[in-house]
mmCIF file of C-alpha atoms and ligand atoms in Angstrom:
data_model
loop_
_atom_site.group_PDB
_atom_site.id
_atom_site.type_symbol
_atom_site.label_atom_id
_atom_site.label_comp_id
_atom_site.label_asym_id
_atom_site.label_seq_id
_atom_site.Cartn_x
_atom_site.Cartn_y
_atom_site.Cartn_z
ATOM 1 C CA MET C 1 -0.058 0.127 -0.312
ATOM 2 C CA SER C 2 2.519 2.632 0.922
ATOM 3 C CA PHE C 3 4.607 1.884 -2.432
ATOM 4 C CA ARG C 4 0.902 2.686 -4.120
ATOM 5 C CA LYS C 5 0.919 6.002 -2.405
ATOM 6 C CA ILE C 6 4.149 6.752 -3.362
ATOM 7 C CA ASP C 7 3.919 6.055 -6.870
ATOM 8 C CA ASP C 8 0.561 8.382 -6.779
ATOM 9 C CA GLU C 9 2.508 10.974 -5.901
ATOM 10 C CA LYS C 10 5.052 11.168 -8.455
ATOM 11 C CA ASP C 11 2.231 10.992 -10.813
ATOM 12 C CA ILE C 12 0.954 13.696 -9.442
ATOM 13 C CA GLN C 13 4.116 15.798 -9.150
ATOM 14 C CA MET C 14 5.459 14.785 -13.073
ATOM 15 C CA SER C 15 1.856 15.871 -15.028
ATOM 16 C CA SER C 16 2.123 19.404 -13.173
ATOM 17 C CA ILE C 17 5.435 20.554 -14.643
ATOM 18 C CA SER C 18 3.780 19.994 -18.384
ATOM 19 C CA ASP C 19 0.801 22.151 -16.493
ATOM 20 C CA ASN C 20 2.901 24.989 -14.908
ATOM 21 C CA LEU C 21 4.829 24.896 -18.520
ATOM 22 C CA GLN C 22 1.684 25.676 -20.067
ATOM 23 C CA LYS C 23 0.248 28.188 -17.867
ATOM 24 C CA ILE C 24 3.462 30.423 -18.242
ATOM 25 C CA LYS C 25 3.754 30.034 -22.215
ATOM 26 C CA ASP C 26 0.127 30.711 -22.258
ATOM 27 C CA SER C 27 0.830 33.989 -20.789
ATOM 28 C CA LEU C 28 3.604 34.680 -22.210
ATOM 29 C CA PRO C 29 3.716 37.348 -25.414
ATOM 30 C CA GLU C 30 4.566 35.509 -28.332
ATOM 31 C CA ASN C 31 7.907 37.481 -29.147
ATOM 32 C CA ILE C 32 9.294 36.334 -25.743
ATOM 33 C CA THR C 33 11.528 33.557 -25.246
ATOM 34 C CA LEU C 34 10.852 31.161 -22.073
ATOM 35 C CA VAL C 35 14.532 29.650 -20.777
ATOM 36 C CA ALA C 36 13.214 26.622 -18.561
ATOM 37 C CA VAL C 37 15.496 26.914 -15.588
ATOM 38 C CA SER C 38 16.275 23.099 -14.570
ATOM 39 C CA LYS C 39 19.023 23.244 -12.139
ATOM 40 C CA THR C 40 19.390 20.846 -9.733
ATOM 41 C CA LYS C 41 16.569 18.941 -11.764
ATOM 42 C CA PRO C 42 16.814 15.255 -12.379
ATOM 43 C CA VAL C 43 16.696 15.064 -16.169
ATOM 44 C CA LYS C 44 13.082 13.193 -16.366
ATOM 45 C CA ASP C 45 11.618 16.537 -15.082
ATOM 46 C CA LEU C 46 13.503 17.970 -18.048
ATOM 47 C CA LEU C 47 12.212 14.941 -20.467
ATOM 48 C CA GLU C 48 8.872 15.711 -18.980
ATOM 49 C CA ALA C 49 9.470 19.516 -20.039
ATOM 50 C CA TYR C 50 10.553 18.677 -23.459
ATOM 51 C CA ASN C 51 7.726 16.138 -24.420
ATOM 52 C CA ALA C 52 5.390 19.440 -23.375
ATOM 53 C CA GLY C 53 7.205 20.903 -25.826
ATOM 54 C CA GLN C 54 10.034 23.078 -24.377
ATOM 55 C CA ARG C 55 13.436 23.540 -26.336
ATOM 56 C CA ILE C 56 15.346 25.789 -23.919
ATOM 57 C CA PHE C 57 16.602 24.981 -20.830
ATOM 58 C CA GLY C 58 18.925 26.900 -18.242
ATOM 59 C CA GLU C 59 21.807 25.329 -16.319
ATOM 60 C CA ASN C 60 23.796 27.118 -13.695
ATOM 61 C CA LYS C 61 27.163 24.609 -13.387
ATOM 62 C CA VAL C 62 28.758 23.752 -16.453
ATOM 63 C CA GLN C 63 29.392 19.343 -15.380
ATOM 64 C CA GLU C 64 25.641 19.211 -14.616
ATOM 65 C CA MET C 65 24.623 20.798 -17.798
ATOM 66 C CA THR C 66 27.313 18.581 -19.790
ATOM 67 C CA LYS C 67 25.897 15.794 -18.317
ATOM 68 C CA LYS C 68 22.255 16.388 -19.261
ATOM 69 C CA TRP C 69 23.084 16.994 -22.119
ATOM 70 C CA GLU C 70 24.978 13.836 -22.730
ATOM 71 C CA GLN C 71 21.377 12.222 -21.955
ATOM 72 C CA LEU C 72 19.060 14.423 -23.283
ATOM 73 C CA PRO C 73 17.453 14.176 -27.354
ATOM 74 C CA LYS C 74 19.915 16.639 -29.210
ATOM 75 C CA ASP C 75 17.717 19.615 -30.278
ATOM 76 C CA ILE C 76 17.213 20.965 -26.734
ATOM 77 C CA GLN C 77 19.230 24.439 -26.777
ATOM 78 C CA TRP C 78 21.265 24.562 -23.560
ATOM 79 C CA HIS C 79 21.906 28.053 -21.667
ATOM 80 C CA MET C 80 24.802 28.663 -19.353
ATOM 81 C CA ILE C 81 23.150 31.162 -17.454
ATOM 82 C CA GLY C 82 26.032 30.915 -13.752
ATOM 83 C CA HIS C 83 28.917 32.197 -12.870
ATOM 84 C CA VAL C 84 31.260 30.312 -15.131
ATOM 85 C CA GLN C 85 35.097 29.842 -13.832
ATOM 86 C CA THR C 86 37.038 29.619 -17.201
ATOM 87 C CA ASN C 87 38.743 26.708 -16.764
ATOM 88 C CA LYS C 88 35.307 25.109 -17.333
ATOM 89 C CA VAL C 89 34.140 27.144 -20.299
ATOM 90 C CA LYS C 90 35.968 24.244 -22.762
ATOM 91 C CA TYR C 91 33.874 21.815 -21.049
ATOM 92 C CA MET C 92 30.408 23.544 -22.660
ATOM 93 C CA ALA C 93 32.502 24.733 -25.451
ATOM 94 C CA PRO C 94 30.960 21.976 -28.026
ATOM 95 C CA PHE C 95 27.560 22.416 -27.438
ATOM 96 C CA VAL C 96 26.105 25.799 -25.343
ATOM 97 C CA SER C 97 23.801 27.397 -27.624
ATOM 98 C CA LEU C 98 24.262 31.098 -24.786
ATOM 99 C CA VAL C 99 26.257 32.086 -22.331
ATOM 100 C CA GLN C 100 24.285 34.443 -20.525
ATOM 101 C CA GLY C 101 25.969 36.084 -17.385
ATOM 102 C CA VAL C 102 29.076 37.372 -18.983
ATOM 103 C CA GLU C 103 30.892 38.922 -16.437
ATOM 104 C CA SER C 104 34.480 40.219 -17.131
ATOM 105 C CA LEU C 105 36.561 40.528 -20.596
ATOM 106 C CA LYS C 106 38.809 37.298 -19.472
ATOM 107 C CA LEU C 107 35.873 34.960 -19.518
ATOM 108 C CA LEU C 108 35.163 36.378 -22.850
ATOM 109 C CA LYS C 109 38.219 35.617 -23.916
ATOM 110 C CA GLU C 110 38.127 32.416 -22.768
ATOM 111 C CA ILE C 111 34.989 31.086 -24.311
ATOM 112 C CA ASN C 112 36.242 33.125 -27.371
ATOM 113 C CA LYS C 113 39.368 30.771 -27.363
ATOM 114 C CA GLN C 114 37.113 27.270 -27.095
ATOM 115 C CA ALA C 115 34.733 28.149 -29.771
ATOM 116 C CA ALA C 116 37.872 28.472 -31.807
ATOM 117 C CA LYS C 117 38.619 25.720 -31.308
ATOM 118 C CA ASN C 118 35.336 24.200 -32.067
ATOM 119 C CA ASP C 119 34.757 26.144 -35.055
ATOM 120 C CA ARG C 120 31.624 28.019 -33.336
ATOM 121 C CA ILE C 121 30.545 31.301 -33.125
ATOM 122 C CA ILE C 122 29.444 31.168 -29.210
ATOM 123 C CA PRO C 123 26.703 33.539 -28.796
ATOM 124 C CA CYS C 124 26.816 35.421 -25.033
ATOM 125 C CA LEU C 125 24.267 38.392 -23.222
ATOM 126 C CA LEU C 126 26.545 40.087 -20.650
ATOM 127 C CA GLN C 127 25.307 40.465 -17.253
ATOM 128 C CA ILE C 128 24.962 43.796 -15.671
ATOM 129 C CA HIS C 129 25.098 44.289 -12.077
ATOM 130 C CA ILE C 130 21.592 45.799 -11.066
ATOM 131 C CA ALA C 131 20.991 44.688 -8.030
ATOM 132 C CA LYS C 132 21.422 46.586 -4.602
ATOM 133 C CA GLU C 133 22.775 43.455 -2.930
ATOM 134 C CA GLU C 134 26.438 43.361 -3.677
ATOM 135 C CA THR C 135 26.627 39.965 -4.202
ATOM 136 C CA LYS C 136 25.393 39.401 -7.339
ATOM 137 C CA PHE C 137 28.056 39.218 -10.602
ATOM 138 C CA GLY C 138 28.159 41.471 -13.372
ATOM 139 C CA PHE C 139 29.457 44.534 -15.053
ATOM 140 C CA ASP C 140 28.953 48.251 -14.106
ATOM 141 C CA THR C 141 27.350 50.185 -17.136
ATOM 142 C CA GLU C 142 30.477 51.751 -17.424
ATOM 143 C CA GLU C 143 33.023 49.242 -17.906
ATOM 144 C CA VAL C 144 30.692 47.746 -20.452
ATOM 145 C CA THR C 145 30.923 50.881 -22.470
ATOM 146 C CA THR C 146 34.573 50.341 -22.178
ATOM 147 C CA ILE C 147 34.948 47.255 -22.910
ATOM 148 C CA LEU C 148 33.580 47.576 -26.150
ATOM 149 C CA GLU C 149 35.363 49.950 -27.549
ATOM 150 C CA THR C 150 38.655 47.803 -26.907
ATOM 151 C CA ASP C 151 40.622 46.542 -29.446
ATOM 152 C CA THR C 152 40.320 43.036 -27.773
ATOM 153 C CA PHE C 153 36.957 43.006 -27.522
ATOM 154 C CA LYS C 154 36.722 43.896 -31.260
ATOM 155 C CA SER C 155 39.195 40.887 -32.202
ATOM 156 C CA LEU C 156 37.320 38.419 -30.402
ATOM 157 C CA GLN C 157 35.917 37.071 -33.823
ATOM 158 C CA ASN C 158 34.614 33.403 -32.347
ATOM 159 C CA ILE C 159 31.871 35.255 -29.728
ATOM 160 C CA LYS C 160 29.015 37.597 -30.502
ATOM 161 C CA VAL C 161 27.400 39.856 -27.808
ATOM 162 C CA VAL C 162 23.377 39.296 -28.564
ATOM 163 C CA GLY C 163 22.239 41.140 -25.445
ATOM 164 C CA LEU C 164 22.204 41.606 -21.896
ATOM 165 C CA MET C 165 20.985 39.966 -18.769
ATOM 166 C CA GLY C 166 20.558 41.017 -15.534
ATOM 167 C CA MET C 167 19.124 40.043 -11.814
ATOM 168 C CA ALA C 168 16.996 41.739 -9.340
ATOM 169 C CA THR C 169 17.017 42.005 -5.962
ATOM 170 C CA PHE C 170 15.902 39.640 -4.357
ATOM 171 C CA THR C 171 12.384 41.364 -2.996
ATOM 172 C CA GLN C 172 9.225 41.909 -2.648
ATOM 173 C CA ASP C 173 8.921 45.808 -3.342
ATOM 174 C CA LYS C 174 7.964 45.882 -6.959
ATOM 175 C CA ASN C 175 8.952 49.736 -7.132
ATOM 176 C CA GLN C 176 12.689 48.293 -6.587
ATOM 177 C CA ILE C 177 12.136 45.393 -9.382
ATOM 178 C CA GLU C 178 10.769 47.988 -11.088
ATOM 179 C CA LYS C 179 13.097 50.291 -11.417
ATOM 180 C CA GLU C 180 16.165 47.640 -11.655
ATOM 181 C CA PHE C 181 14.624 46.438 -14.908
ATOM 182 C CA GLN C 182 13.990 50.654 -16.337
ATOM 183 C CA GLN C 183 17.792 50.825 -15.668
ATOM 184 C CA ILE C 184 18.909 47.741 -17.071
ATOM 185 C CA LYS C 185 15.923 48.173 -20.332
ATOM 186 C CA THR C 186 17.437 52.145 -20.819
ATOM 187 C CA PHE C 187 20.697 50.942 -21.137
ATOM 188 C CA PHE C 188 20.046 47.945 -23.646
ATOM 189 C CA ASP C 189 18.690 51.159 -25.739
ATOM 190 C CA THR C 190 21.188 53.155 -24.957
ATOM 191 C CA LEU C 191 23.720 50.034 -26.284
ATOM 192 C CA LYS C 192 21.805 49.300 -29.354
ATOM 193 C CA LEU C 193 21.838 52.982 -30.763
ATOM 194 C CA LYS C 194 26.078 52.309 -30.980
ATOM 195 C CA GLN C 195 26.845 51.138 -34.333
ATOM 196 C CA GLU C 196 27.143 47.003 -34.282
ATOM 197 C CA THR C 197 29.795 45.393 -35.506
ATOM 198 C CA GLN C 198 30.823 41.856 -36.748
ATOM 199 C CA ASN C 199 30.839 40.301 -33.057
ATOM 200 C CA LEU C 200 27.967 43.112 -31.412
ATOM 201 C CA LYS C 201 24.397 43.038 -31.869
ATOM 202 C CA LEU C 202 22.631 43.598 -29.249
ATOM 203 C CA GLU C 203 18.830 42.125 -29.408
ATOM 204 C CA ILE C 204 17.868 40.022 -25.895
ATOM 205 C CA LEU C 205 17.222 41.699 -23.403
ATOM 206 C CA SER C 206 17.022 38.708 -20.349
ATOM 207 C CA ILE C 207 15.345 39.727 -17.510
ATOM 208 C CA GLY C 208 12.510 38.254 -15.301
ATOM 209 C CA MET C 209 12.255 34.993 -12.990
ATOM 210 C CA SER C 210 9.551 32.747 -11.432
ATOM 211 C CA GLY C 211 8.987 35.820 -8.817
ATOM 212 C CA ASP C 212 9.327 38.850 -11.064
ATOM 213 C CA TYR C 213 9.354 37.919 -15.053
ATOM 214 C CA LYS C 214 5.632 39.781 -15.308
ATOM 215 C CA ILE C 215 7.321 43.047 -14.438
ATOM 216 C CA ALA C 216 10.160 42.579 -16.369
ATOM 217 C CA ILE C 217 8.250 42.091 -19.534
ATOM 218 C CA LYS C 218 6.618 45.178 -18.609
ATOM 219 C CA ASN C 219 9.498 46.660 -18.759
ATOM 220 C CA GLY C 220 11.380 45.109 -21.729
ATOM 221 C CA SER C 221 12.239 41.949 -21.832
ATOM 222 C CA THR C 222 12.341 39.296 -24.843
ATOM 223 C CA MET C 223 13.533 36.439 -23.022
ATOM 224 C CA VAL C 224 12.510 35.040 -19.622
ATOM 225 C CA ARG C 225 14.262 32.366 -17.293
ATOM 226 C CA VAL C 226 12.089 30.581 -15.242
ATOM 227 C CA GLY C 227 13.020 27.496 -12.774
ATOM 228 C CA SER C 228 10.490 26.767 -9.285
ATOM 229 C CA ALA C 229 7.428 28.170 -11.312
ATOM 230 C CA ILE C 230 7.819 24.988 -13.922
ATOM 231 C CA PHE C 231 9.434 22.282 -12.126
ATOM 232 C CA GLY C 232 8.602 23.249 -8.531
ATOM 233 C CA GLU C 233 10.740 24.459 -5.400
ATOM 234 C CA ARG C 234 14.530 23.429 -6.014
ATOM 235 C CA ASN C 235 16.484 21.318 -3.058
ATOM 236 C CA TYR C 236 19.967 22.020 -2.795
HETATM 237 C C1 PLP W 1 17.896 29.970 -10.891
HETATM 238 C C2 PLP W 1 17.972 31.067 -11.490
HETATM 239 C C3 PLP W 1 17.267 31.514 -12.457
HETATM 240 C C4 PLP W 1 15.379 30.686 -11.962
HETATM 241 O O1 PLP W 1 14.882 31.049 -11.365
HETATM 242 P P1 PLP W 1 13.313 31.374 -10.469
HETATM 243 O O2 PLP W 1 13.169 31.708 -9.070
HETATM 244 O O3 PLP W 1 13.380 29.052 -9.871
HETATM 245 O O4 PLP W 1 12.384 31.458 -11.265
HETATM 246 C C5 PLP W 1 17.196 32.790 -13.419
HETATM 247 N N1 PLP W 1 18.080 33.244 -13.473
HETATM 248 C C6 PLP W 1 19.446 32.298 -13.057
HETATM 249 C C7 PLP W 1 20.664 33.827 -12.650
HETATM 250 C C8 PLP W 1 19.051 31.352 -11.904
HETATM 251 O O5 PLP W 1 19.890 31.606 -11.256
#
């Protein structure tokens, strides 16, 4: 009897991933890309989302993402959304489809080097520090402006900066979150006015997570990264 009960609970949990996914997809405007953030979740959960039509997944650890890439269908697009150590770049370079959250020129150079080895051009987003918390990673806006003008950046032919990514402060204060999203949107629009180069073409503004994606969409998001609202709370 007790086995039976566990099975039933599993079934209930499994069907809810596709339900959650469908609800979120229905609520998103058509031009918004949904990244299903599957960090810490088992392959079977990703497969359920996959079977419900989801093809873009976000992970924050290179090793975990690589393992899942090996096990899952090859038409999945993998986004690295976390902080990446330079010595790990080589493992994801063969397959990663977007590196969100690049926050140093050093990392950009390493991605470029490993992309070249794989004969690829790897799309990247620069992470902008918009939150009040010091702990969150990212560039200051002035740093980005400076870096994009350096010869070093211009010489990186195997990366392409296609947008910006930001994380708002973890707070219930909607006005604060909105202010932070407006700040990155304004910067995004300003940067877009600059001349495009071979490795710079801003199209993606990746803002919004489970708790704040609706606010992000109101403030110019083109890509949302949603985890717990699809897969449930994470147990670390
Ligand atoms: C974990 C994570 C998310 C998803 O967070 P949820 O609140 O579960 O939606 C989005 N972006 C980044 C960078 C993350 O690390």
